[in-house]
PDB file of C-alpha atoms in Angstrom:
ATOM      1  CA  UNK A 464     -84.486 -31.662  30.018  1.00 51.00           C
ATOM      2  CA  UNK A 465     -83.235 -33.164  26.773  1.00 79.00           C
ATOM      3  CA  UNK A 466     -79.710 -33.359  28.214  1.00 79.00           C
ATOM      4  CA  UNK A 467     -81.043 -35.219  31.254  1.00 85.00           C
ATOM      5  CA  UNK A 468     -82.763 -37.780  29.020  1.00 86.00           C
ATOM      6  CA  UNK A 469     -79.551 -38.329  27.054  1.00 87.00           C
ATOM      7  CA  UNK A 470     -77.532 -38.751  30.240  1.00 87.00           C
ATOM      8  CA  UNK A 471     -80.087 -41.229  31.571  1.00 87.00           C
ATOM      9  CA  UNK A 472     -79.930 -43.179  28.321  1.00 87.00           C
ATOM     10  CA  UNK A 473     -76.117 -43.226  28.420  1.00 85.00           C
ATOM     11  CA  UNK A 474     -76.180 -44.503  31.997  1.00 86.00           C
ATOM     12  CA  UNK A 475     -78.654 -47.208  30.960  1.00 87.00           C
ATOM     13  CA  UNK A 476     -76.417 -48.277  28.057  1.00 86.00           C
ATOM     14  CA  UNK A 477     -73.387 -48.379  30.322  1.00 80.00           C
ATOM     15  CA  UNK A 478     -75.106 -50.595  32.876  1.00 84.00           C
ATOM     16  CA  UNK A 479     -76.445 -52.983  30.205  1.00 81.00           C
ATOM     17  CA  UNK A 480     -73.091 -53.204  28.443  1.00 79.00           C
ATOM     18  CA  UNK A 481     -71.241 -53.676  31.728  1.00 77.00           C
ATOM     19  CA  UNK A 482     -73.469 -56.613  32.641  1.00 77.00           C
ATOM     20  CA  UNK A 483     -73.048 -58.169  29.192  1.00 77.00           C
ATOM     21  CA  UNK A 484     -69.288 -57.686  29.125  1.00 73.00           C
ATOM     22  CA  UNK A 485     -68.947 -59.257  32.557  1.00 78.00           C
ATOM     23  CA  UNK A 486     -70.848 -62.313  31.289  1.00 80.00           C
ATOM     24  CA  UNK A 487     -68.841 -62.677  28.060  1.00 89.00           C
ATOM     25  CA  UNK A 488     -65.233 -63.752  27.479  1.00 93.00           C
ATOM     26  CA  UNK A 489     -62.936 -61.562  25.439  1.00 93.00           C
ATOM     27  CA  UNK A 490     -63.111 -62.532  21.766  1.00 94.00           C
ATOM     28  CA  UNK A 491     -59.432 -61.650  21.325  1.00 96.00           C
ATOM     29  CA  UNK A 492     -58.333 -63.735  24.304  1.00 96.00           C
ATOM     30  CA  UNK A 493     -60.470 -66.661  23.140  1.00 97.00           C
ATOM     31  CA  UNK A 494     -58.973 -66.616  19.634  1.00 98.00           C
ATOM     32  CA  UNK A 495     -55.430 -66.235  20.987  1.00 98.00           C
ATOM     33  CA  UNK A 496     -55.974 -69.230  23.270  1.00 98.00           C
ATOM     34  CA  UNK A 497     -57.355 -71.266  20.366  1.00 98.00           C
ATOM     35  CA  UNK A 498     -54.458 -70.282  18.092  1.00 97.00           C
ATOM     36  CA  UNK A 499     -51.896 -71.290  20.715  1.00 96.00           C
ATOM     37  CA  UNK A 500     -53.642 -74.621  21.260  1.00 97.00           C
ATOM     38  CA  UNK A 501     -53.814 -75.311  17.513  1.00 96.00           C
ATOM     39  CA  UNK A 502     -50.127 -74.401  17.196  1.00 93.00           C
ATOM     40  CA  UNK A 503     -49.327 -76.814  20.041  1.00 93.00           C
ATOM     41  CA  UNK A 504     -51.181 -79.646  18.297  1.00 95.00           C
ATOM     42  CA  UNK A 505     -50.096 -78.794  14.743  1.00 94.00           C
ATOM     43  CA  UNK A 506     -46.949 -76.609  14.627  1.00 88.00           C
ATOM     44  CA  UNK A 507     -46.636 -74.673  11.376  1.00 78.00           C
ATOM     45  CA  UNK A 508     -43.109 -74.037  10.098  1.00 67.00           C
ATOM     46  CA  UNK A 509     -41.709 -73.978  13.617  1.00 68.00           C
ATOM     47  CA  UNK A 510     -40.763 -76.996  15.695  1.00 64.00           C
ATOM     48  CA  UNK A 511     -39.975 -76.341  19.349  1.00 67.00           C
ATOM     49  CA  UNK A 512     -37.618 -78.392  21.441  1.00 75.00           C
ATOM     50  CA  UNK A 513     -39.419 -81.226  23.189  1.00 78.00           C
ATOM     51  CA  UNK A 514     -38.691 -79.601  26.546  1.00 78.00           C
ATOM     52  CA  UNK A 515     -40.772 -76.567  25.557  1.00 84.00           C
ATOM     53  CA  UNK A 516     -43.966 -78.537  24.903  1.00 88.00           C
ATOM     54  CA  UNK A 517     -44.792 -78.904  28.588  1.00 90.00           C
ATOM     55  CA  UNK A 518     -44.426 -75.160  29.140  1.00 90.00           C
ATOM     56  CA  UNK A 519     -46.621 -74.401  26.126  1.00 91.00           C
ATOM     57  CA  UNK A 520     -49.348 -76.667  27.442  1.00 94.00           C
ATOM     58  CA  UNK A 521     -49.148 -75.247  30.954  1.00 95.00           C
ATOM     59  CA  UNK A 522     -49.445 -71.694  29.619  1.00 96.00           C
ATOM     60  CA  UNK A 523     -52.445 -72.735  27.531  1.00 97.00           C
ATOM     61  CA  UNK A 524     -54.116 -74.197  30.626  1.00 98.00           C
ATOM     62  CA  UNK A 525     -53.514 -70.997  32.586  1.00 98.00           C
ATOM     63  CA  UNK A 526     -54.881 -68.897  29.728  1.00 98.00           C
ATOM     64  CA  UNK A 527     -58.051 -70.995  29.585  1.00 98.00           C
ATOM     65  CA  UNK A 528     -58.467 -70.701  33.339  1.00 97.00           C
ATOM     66  CA  UNK A 529     -58.135 -66.913  33.149  1.00 97.00           C
ATOM     67  CA  UNK A 530     -60.699 -66.748  30.330  1.00 97.00           C
ATOM     68  CA  UNK A 531     -63.213 -68.824  32.259  1.00 97.00           C
ATOM     69  CA  UNK A 532     -62.654 -66.878  35.480  1.00 95.00           C
ATOM     70  CA  UNK A 533     -63.170 -63.611  33.611  1.00 93.00           C
ATOM     71  CA  UNK A 534     -66.866 -64.297  32.986  1.00 93.00           C
ATOM     72  CA  UNK A 535     -68.000 -67.381  34.909  1.00 93.00           C
ATOM     73  CA  UNK A 536     -68.911 -67.676  38.580  1.00 91.00           C
ATOM     74  CA  UNK A 537     -66.978 -70.587  40.178  1.00 91.00           C
ATOM     75  CA  UNK A 538     -70.063 -71.179  42.314  1.00 91.00           C
ATOM     76  CA  UNK A 539     -72.001 -72.066  39.168  1.00 91.00           C
ATOM     77  CA  UNK A 540     -69.379 -74.166  37.356  1.00 95.00           C
ATOM     78  CA  UNK A 541     -66.342 -76.063  38.625  1.00 97.00           C
ATOM     79  CA  UNK A 542     -63.655 -74.390  36.532  1.00 97.00           C
ATOM     80  CA  UNK A 543     -60.838 -76.597  37.840  1.00 97.00           C
ATOM     81  CA  UNK A 544     -62.785 -79.699  36.849  1.00 98.00           C
ATOM     82  CA  UNK A 545     -63.544 -78.300  33.404  1.00 98.00           C
ATOM     83  CA  UNK A 546     -59.881 -77.561  32.767  1.00 98.00           C
ATOM     84  CA  UNK A 547     -58.771 -80.967  34.017  1.00 98.00           C
ATOM     85  CA  UNK A 548     -61.314 -82.858  31.913  1.00 98.00           C
ATOM     86  CA  UNK A 549     -60.680 -80.778  28.802  1.00 98.00           C
ATOM     87  CA  UNK A 550     -56.926 -81.322  28.809  1.00 98.00           C
ATOM     88  CA  UNK A 551     -57.356 -84.970  29.796  1.00 98.00           C
ATOM     89  CA  UNK A 552     -59.291 -85.398  26.539  1.00 98.00           C
ATOM     90  CA  UNK A 553     -56.790 -83.447  24.414  1.00 98.00           C
ATOM     91  CA  UNK A 554     -54.991 -86.575  23.206  1.00 98.00           C
ATOM     92  CA  UNK A 555     -58.302 -88.067  22.052  1.00 98.00           C
ATOM     93  CA  UNK A 556     -59.133 -84.821  20.215  1.00 98.00           C
ATOM     94  CA  UNK A 557     -55.718 -84.903  18.529  1.00 98.00           C
ATOM     95  CA  UNK A 558     -56.038 -88.544  17.457  1.00 98.00           C
ATOM     96  CA  UNK A 559     -59.516 -87.860  16.074  1.00 98.00           C
ATOM     97  CA  UNK A 560     -58.154 -84.954  14.040  1.00 98.00           C
ATOM     98  CA  UNK A 561     -55.321 -87.084  12.669  1.00 98.00           C
ATOM     99  CA  UNK A 562     -57.964 -89.514  11.430  1.00 98.00           C
ATOM    100  CA  UNK A 563     -59.951 -86.624   9.942  1.00 98.00           C
ATOM    101  CA  UNK A 564     -56.838 -85.397   8.124  1.00 98.00           C
ATOM    102  CA  UNK A 565     -56.029 -88.908   6.880  1.00 98.00           C
ATOM    103  CA  UNK A 566     -59.542 -89.337   5.463  1.00 98.00           C
ATOM    104  CA  UNK A 567     -59.308 -85.969   3.738  1.00 97.00           C
ATOM    105  CA  UNK A 568     -55.983 -86.948   2.151  1.00 98.00           C
ATOM    106  CA  UNK A 569     -57.303 -90.334   1.061  1.00 97.00           C
ATOM    107  CA  UNK A 570     -60.569 -88.964  -0.372  1.00 96.00           C
ATOM    108  CA  UNK A 571     -59.255 -85.841  -2.101  1.00 96.00           C
ATOM    109  CA  UNK A 572     -57.143 -86.500  -5.211  1.00 96.00           C
ATOM    110  CA  UNK A 573     -55.838 -82.922  -4.999  1.00 95.00           C
ATOM    111  CA  UNK A 574     -54.304 -83.438  -1.550  1.00 96.00           C
ATOM    112  CA  UNK A 575     -50.551 -83.930  -1.754  1.00 96.00           C
ATOM    113  CA  UNK A 576     -50.034 -85.087   1.823  1.00 96.00           C
ATOM    114  CA  UNK A 577     -51.670 -85.304   5.226  1.00 96.00           C
ATOM    115  CA  UNK A 578     -49.501 -82.391   6.342  1.00 94.00           C
ATOM    116  CA  UNK A 579     -50.815 -80.287   3.459  1.00 95.00           C
ATOM    117  CA  UNK A 580     -54.336 -80.974   4.679  1.00 97.00           C
ATOM    118  CA  UNK A 581     -53.472 -79.920   8.224  1.00 96.00           C
ATOM    119  CA  UNK A 582     -51.734 -76.657   7.331  1.00 94.00           C
ATOM    120  CA  UNK A 583     -53.909 -75.441   4.452  1.00 95.00           C
ATOM    121  CA  UNK A 584     -57.362 -77.047   4.206  1.00 97.00           C
ATOM    122  CA  UNK A 585     -60.173 -74.823   5.537  1.00 97.00           C
ATOM    123  CA  UNK A 586     -62.468 -77.827   5.999  1.00 97.00           C
ATOM    124  CA  UNK A 587     -59.946 -79.461   8.288  1.00 98.00           C
ATOM    125  CA  UNK A 588     -59.429 -76.291  10.306  1.00 98.00           C
ATOM    126  CA  UNK A 589     -63.184 -75.945  10.759  1.00 98.00           C
ATOM    127  CA  UNK A 590     -63.423 -79.530  12.010  1.00 98.00           C
ATOM    128  CA  UNK A 591     -60.469 -78.982  14.364  1.00 98.00           C
ATOM    129  CA  UNK A 592     -62.083 -75.928  15.950  1.00 98.00           C
ATOM    130  CA  UNK A 593     -65.390 -77.792  16.137  1.00 98.00           C
ATOM    131  CA  UNK A 594     -63.835 -80.716  18.046  1.00 98.00           C
ATOM    132  CA  UNK A 595     -62.253 -78.308  20.547  1.00 98.00           C
ATOM    133  CA  UNK A 596     -65.429 -76.236  20.927  1.00 98.00           C
ATOM    134  CA  UNK A 597     -67.599 -79.355  21.141  1.00 98.00           C
ATOM    135  CA  UNK A 598     -65.581 -80.696  24.064  1.00 98.00           C
ATOM    136  CA  UNK A 599     -65.969 -77.420  25.935  1.00 98.00           C
ATOM    137  CA  UNK A 600     -69.691 -77.489  25.181  1.00 98.00           C
ATOM    138  CA  UNK A 601     -69.948 -81.042  26.533  1.00 98.00           C
ATOM    139  CA  UNK A 602     -68.315 -79.813  29.749  1.00 98.00           C
ATOM    140  CA  UNK A 603     -71.030 -77.180  30.186  1.00 97.00           C
ATOM    141  CA  UNK A 604     -68.978 -74.120  29.244  1.00 97.00           C
ATOM    142  CA  UNK A 605     -71.290 -71.398  27.851  1.00 95.00           C
ATOM    143  CA  UNK A 606     -70.573 -68.777  25.159  1.00 96.00           C
ATOM    144  CA  UNK A 607     -66.864 -69.592  24.632  1.00 97.00           C
ATOM    145  CA  UNK A 608     -67.535 -72.602  22.349  1.00 98.00           C
ATOM    146  CA  UNK A 609     -69.797 -70.455  20.182  1.00 97.00           C
ATOM    147  CA  UNK A 610     -67.162 -67.716  19.934  1.00 97.00           C
ATOM    148  CA  UNK A 611     -64.618 -70.294  18.766  1.00 98.00           C
ATOM    149  CA  UNK A 612     -67.061 -71.711  16.203  1.00 98.00           C
ATOM    150  CA  UNK A 613     -67.886 -68.265  14.824  1.00 97.00           C
ATOM    151  CA  UNK A 614     -64.175 -67.496  14.528  1.00 98.00           C
ATOM    152  CA  UNK A 615     -63.759 -70.636  12.395  1.00 98.00           C
ATOM    153  CA  UNK A 616     -66.899 -69.711  10.448  1.00 97.00           C
ATOM    154  CA  UNK A 617     -65.394 -66.345   9.580  1.00 97.00           C
ATOM    155  CA  UNK A 618     -62.070 -67.876   8.480  1.00 96.00           C
ATOM    156  CA  UNK A 619     -63.424 -70.827   6.512  1.00 97.00           C
ATOM    157  CA  UNK A 620     -67.064 -70.227   5.594  1.00 97.00           C
ATOM    158  CA  UNK A 621     -67.984 -73.428   7.475  1.00 98.00           C
ATOM    159  CA  UNK A 622     -70.681 -72.940  10.139  1.00 98.00           C
ATOM    160  CA  UNK A 623     -70.760 -75.811  12.658  1.00 98.00           C
ATOM    161  CA  UNK A 624     -72.678 -75.402  15.878  1.00 98.00           C
ATOM    162  CA  UNK A 625     -70.473 -76.666  18.743  1.00 98.00           C
ATOM    163  CA  UNK A 626     -73.301 -78.829  20.113  1.00 97.00           C
ATOM    164  CA  UNK A 627     -73.593 -80.906  16.920  1.00 98.00           C
ATOM    165  CA  UNK A 628     -72.413 -84.516  17.084  1.00 98.00           C
ATOM    166  CA  UNK A 629     -69.874 -85.448  14.396  1.00 98.00           C
ATOM    167  CA  UNK A 630     -68.253 -88.866  14.235  1.00 98.00           C
ATOM    168  CA  UNK A 631     -64.659 -89.738  13.385  1.00 98.00           C
ATOM    169  CA  UNK A 632     -63.427 -89.484  10.713  1.00 98.00           C
ATOM    170  CA  UNK A 633     -65.202 -86.800   8.700  1.00 98.00           C
ATOM    171  CA  UNK A 634     -64.221 -85.065   5.446  1.00 98.00           C
ATOM    172  CA  UNK A 635     -65.398 -81.578   4.453  1.00 97.00           C
ATOM    173  CA  UNK A 636     -64.301 -81.010   0.857  1.00 93.00           C
ATOM    174  CA  UNK A 637     -63.637 -77.316   0.093  1.00 91.00           C
ATOM    175  CA  UNK A 638     -65.920 -76.503   3.012  1.00 91.00           C
ATOM    176  CA  UNK A 639     -67.266 -73.091   2.045  1.00 95.00           C
ATOM    177  CA  UNK A 640     -70.981 -72.758   2.733  1.00 97.00           C
ATOM    178  CA  UNK A 641     -71.411 -75.896   4.851  1.00 98.00           C
ATOM    179  CA  UNK A 642     -73.947 -75.332   7.650  1.00 98.00           C
ATOM    180  CA  UNK A 643     -74.476 -77.898  10.411  1.00 98.00           C
ATOM    181  CA  UNK A 644     -77.149 -77.149  13.012  1.00 96.00           C
ATOM    182  CA  UNK A 645     -76.970 -77.665  16.753  1.00 96.00           C
ATOM    183  CA  UNK A 646     -78.868 -80.962  16.995  1.00 96.00           C
ATOM    184  CA  UNK A 647     -77.355 -82.567  13.891  1.00 98.00           C
ATOM    185  CA  UNK A 648     -75.910 -86.051  14.319  1.00 98.00           C
ATOM    186  CA  UNK A 649     -73.275 -87.190  11.825  1.00 98.00           C
ATOM    187  CA  UNK A 650     -71.858 -90.699  11.903  1.00 98.00           C
ATOM    188  CA  UNK A 651     -68.409 -92.040  11.064  1.00 98.00           C
ATOM    189  CA  UNK A 652     -66.668 -91.867   7.711  1.00 98.00           C
ATOM    190  CA  UNK A 653     -68.982 -89.194   6.272  1.00 98.00           C
ATOM    191  CA  UNK A 654     -67.992 -86.883   3.394  1.00 98.00           C
ATOM    192  CA  UNK A 655     -69.714 -83.523   2.948  1.00 98.00           C
ATOM    193  CA  UNK A 656     -69.072 -81.145   0.071  1.00 97.00           C
ATOM    194  CA  UNK A 657     -69.352 -77.368  -0.150  1.00 97.00           C
ATOM    195  CA  UNK A 658     -72.685 -75.631   0.252  1.00 97.00           C
ATOM    196  CA  UNK A 659     -74.409 -78.459   2.134  1.00 98.00           C
ATOM    197  CA  UNK A 660     -76.938 -77.521   4.819  1.00 98.00           C
ATOM    198  CA  UNK A 661     -78.101 -79.759   7.646  1.00 98.00           C
ATOM    199  CA  UNK A 662     -80.858 -77.547   8.980  1.00 96.00           C
ATOM    200  CA  UNK A 663     -84.177 -77.329  10.757  1.00 93.00           C
ATOM    201  CA  UNK A 664     -87.490 -77.583   8.958  1.00 86.00           C
ATOM    202  CA  UNK A 665     -89.027 -75.237  11.551  1.00 76.00           C
ATOM    203  CA  UNK A 666     -87.430 -72.294  13.324  1.00 70.00           C
ATOM    204  CA  UNK A 667     -89.071 -71.489  16.654  1.00 68.00           C
ATOM    205  CA  UNK A 668     -87.652 -70.713  20.091  1.00 63.00           C
ATOM    206  CA  UNK A 669     -90.020 -73.175  21.742  1.00 62.00           C
ATOM    207  CA  UNK A 670     -88.229 -75.955  19.826  1.00 62.00           C
ATOM    208  CA  UNK A 671     -84.835 -75.184  21.390  1.00 67.00           C
ATOM    209  CA  UNK A 672     -84.825 -78.443  23.376  1.00 75.00           C
ATOM    210  CA  UNK A 673     -86.148 -80.557  20.493  1.00 86.00           C
ATOM    211  CA  UNK A 674     -84.037 -82.375  17.905  1.00 93.00           C
ATOM    212  CA  UNK A 675     -84.491 -80.093  14.905  1.00 94.00           C
ATOM    213  CA  UNK A 676     -81.693 -81.168  12.577  1.00 97.00           C
ATOM    214  CA  UNK A 677     -81.041 -84.339  10.556  1.00 98.00           C
ATOM    215  CA  UNK A 678     -79.173 -87.510  11.410  1.00 98.00           C
ATOM    216  CA  UNK A 679     -76.596 -88.730   8.892  1.00 98.00           C
ATOM    217  CA  UNK A 680     -75.486 -92.309   9.476  1.00 98.00           C
ATOM    218  CA  UNK A 681     -72.074 -93.866   8.749  1.00 98.00           C
ATOM    219  CA  UNK A 682     -70.379 -93.951   5.328  1.00 98.00           C
ATOM    220  CA  UNK A 683     -72.603 -91.319   3.694  1.00 98.00           C
ATOM    221  CA  UNK A 684     -71.519 -88.914   0.944  1.00 98.00           C
ATOM    222  CA  UNK A 685     -73.418 -85.637   0.504  1.00 98.00           C
ATOM    223  CA  UNK A 686     -72.472 -83.688  -2.595  1.00 97.00           C
ATOM    224  CA  UNK A 687     -72.421 -79.931  -3.143  1.00 97.00           C
ATOM    225  CA  UNK A 688     -75.337 -77.586  -2.420  1.00 96.00           C
ATOM    226  CA  UNK A 689     -77.671 -80.243  -1.034  1.00 97.00           C
ATOM    227  CA  UNK A 690     -80.096 -79.255   1.719  1.00 97.00           C
ATOM    228  CA  UNK A 691     -81.359 -81.748   4.303  1.00 98.00           C
ATOM    229  CA  UNK A 692     -83.884 -80.531   6.863  1.00 97.00           C
ATOM    230  CA  UNK A 693     -85.722 -81.818   9.925  1.00 96.00           C
ATOM    231  CA  UNK A 694     -85.017 -83.569  13.198  1.00 95.00           C
ATOM    232  CA  UNK A 695     -86.780 -86.738  12.072  1.00 95.00           C
ATOM    233  CA  UNK A 696     -84.908 -86.929   8.787  1.00 97.00           C
ATOM    234  CA  UNK A 697     -82.383 -89.775   8.759  1.00 98.00           C
ATOM    235  CA  UNK A 698     -79.946 -90.448   5.928  1.00 98.00           C
ATOM    236  CA  UNK A 699     -79.324 -94.177   6.095  1.00 98.00           C
ATOM    237  CA  UNK A 700     -75.800 -95.531   6.181  1.00 98.00           C
ATOM    238  CA  UNK A 701     -73.827 -96.066   2.972  1.00 98.00           C
ATOM    239  CA  UNK A 702     -76.060 -93.678   1.016  1.00 97.00           C
ATOM    240  CA  UNK A 703     -75.118 -91.111  -1.618  1.00 97.00           C
ATOM    241  CA  UNK A 704     -76.905 -87.770  -1.795  1.00 97.00           C
ATOM    242  CA  UNK A 705     -76.234 -86.073  -5.123  1.00 95.00           C
ATOM    243  CA  UNK A 706     -75.671 -82.388  -5.731  1.00 94.00           C
ATOM    244  CA  UNK A 707     -78.457 -79.811  -5.270  1.00 94.00           C
ATOM    245  CA  UNK A 708     -80.846 -82.307  -3.640  1.00 95.00           C
ATOM    246  CA  UNK A 709     -83.538 -80.976  -1.267  1.00 95.00           C
ATOM    247  CA  UNK A 710     -84.666 -83.518   1.348  1.00 96.00           C
ATOM    248  CA  UNK A 711     -87.155 -83.322   4.202  1.00 95.00           C
ATOM    249  CA  UNK A 712     -87.766 -87.054   4.607  1.00 95.00           C
ATOM    250  CA  UNK A 713     -85.649 -90.032   5.546  1.00 97.00           C
ATOM    251  CA  UNK A 714     -83.650 -92.152   3.137  1.00 96.00           C
ATOM    252  CA  UNK A 715     -83.058 -95.892   3.619  1.00 97.00           C
ATOM    253  CA  UNK A 716     -79.516 -97.295   3.905  1.00 97.00           C
ATOM    254  CA  UNK A 717     -77.646 -97.890   0.631  1.00 97.00           C
ATOM    255  CA  UNK A 718     -79.794 -95.324  -1.200  1.00 96.00           C
ATOM    256  CA  UNK A 719     -78.670 -93.049  -4.024  1.00 96.00           C
ATOM    257  CA  UNK A 720     -80.609 -89.786  -4.292  1.00 96.00           C
ATOM    258  CA  UNK A 721     -80.123 -87.502  -7.272  1.00 93.00           C
ATOM    259  CA  UNK A 722     -81.760 -84.356  -8.588  1.00 88.00           C
ATOM    260  CA  UNK A 723     -83.656 -85.337 -11.754  1.00 80.00           C
ATOM    261  CA  UNK A 724     -83.395 -81.904 -13.357  1.00 73.00           C
ATOM    262  CA  UNK A 725     -82.050 -82.472 -16.870  1.00 73.00           C
ATOM    263  CA  UNK A 726     -79.411 -80.268 -18.409  1.00 71.00           C
ATOM    264  CA  UNK A 727     -80.118 -79.387 -22.046  1.00 73.00           C
ATOM    265  CA  UNK A 728     -77.282 -78.393 -24.364  1.00 81.00           C
ATOM    266  CA  UNK A 729     -77.962 -77.096 -27.869  1.00 79.00           C
ATOM    267  CA  UNK A 730     -75.312 -76.526 -30.512  1.00 82.00           C
ATOM    268  CA  UNK A 731     -76.097 -74.338 -33.545  1.00 73.00           C
ATOM    269  CA  UNK A 732     -74.698 -76.268 -36.484  1.00 71.00           C
ATOM    270  CA  UNK A 733     -74.685 -73.229 -38.790  1.00 64.00           C
ATOM    271  CA  UNK A 734     -72.503 -71.297 -36.345  1.00 59.00           C
ATOM    272  CA  UNK A 735     -70.032 -74.193 -36.229  1.00 55.00           C
ATOM    273  CA  UNK A 736     -69.908 -74.274 -40.033  1.00 55.00           C
ATOM    274  CA  UNK A 737     -69.296 -70.529 -40.278  1.00 55.00           C
ATOM    275  CA  UNK A 738     -66.539 -70.589 -37.657  1.00 55.00           C
ATOM    276  CA  UNK A 739     -64.894 -73.574 -39.370  1.00 54.00           C
ATOM    277  CA  UNK A 740     -64.991 -71.816 -42.734  1.00 52.00           C
TER     278      UNK A 740
END
């Protein structure tokens, strides 16, 4: 009797897993496709002959088609149209990323060149994957954009939901710990430092279709470890949000917001005298 129950449970698991696998693209195939596409846009230490570029792009298109066909029903989504529209927008994605890289180079004194940003900055890589995943999300592709975003999250520590709206250019300095929620809206020429969260003030499934995350207007700088919450919270353009600020209400344009916590430093004079003697 016990053996029958175990066998029944195993059969149940198999059927559930089979249904889930059939509705999910391969993580490995998705990452391989992304890596090939990134290599096509930004070759690293290897420059192909110009004649090879067309073949690379064609292979990448075929790989994406195979991924989509592996888990999507063509009756539910026009895969040919998705592929055509995605690759038609690839030049725009590339130009946006060049602007992102240029802003990073111009804003970061430690950056030696735009190329250095492209090949080594985790913040840039996270933005690059976001712009690719965001385009797929805009075209109605399920699951795959999220897999790409979580891959970038694992590599960089930057968690950007593919449905977020991020203007061009954007600069993520260091990147680690940045969290940007699904309904966040970020304007142009925004700089965000490590540990910043653009999150929801309430977490409930019934709010899935409601704007839950903040809006950050153009030319804003948000320094490290600041937390900004709420769908109605708007950071006005040309504002500066200092480090470790916690905000749940809007800020007018041209504002400067700083944490008023005061750092106290005490020096024991007698210890200085003894060490000097």
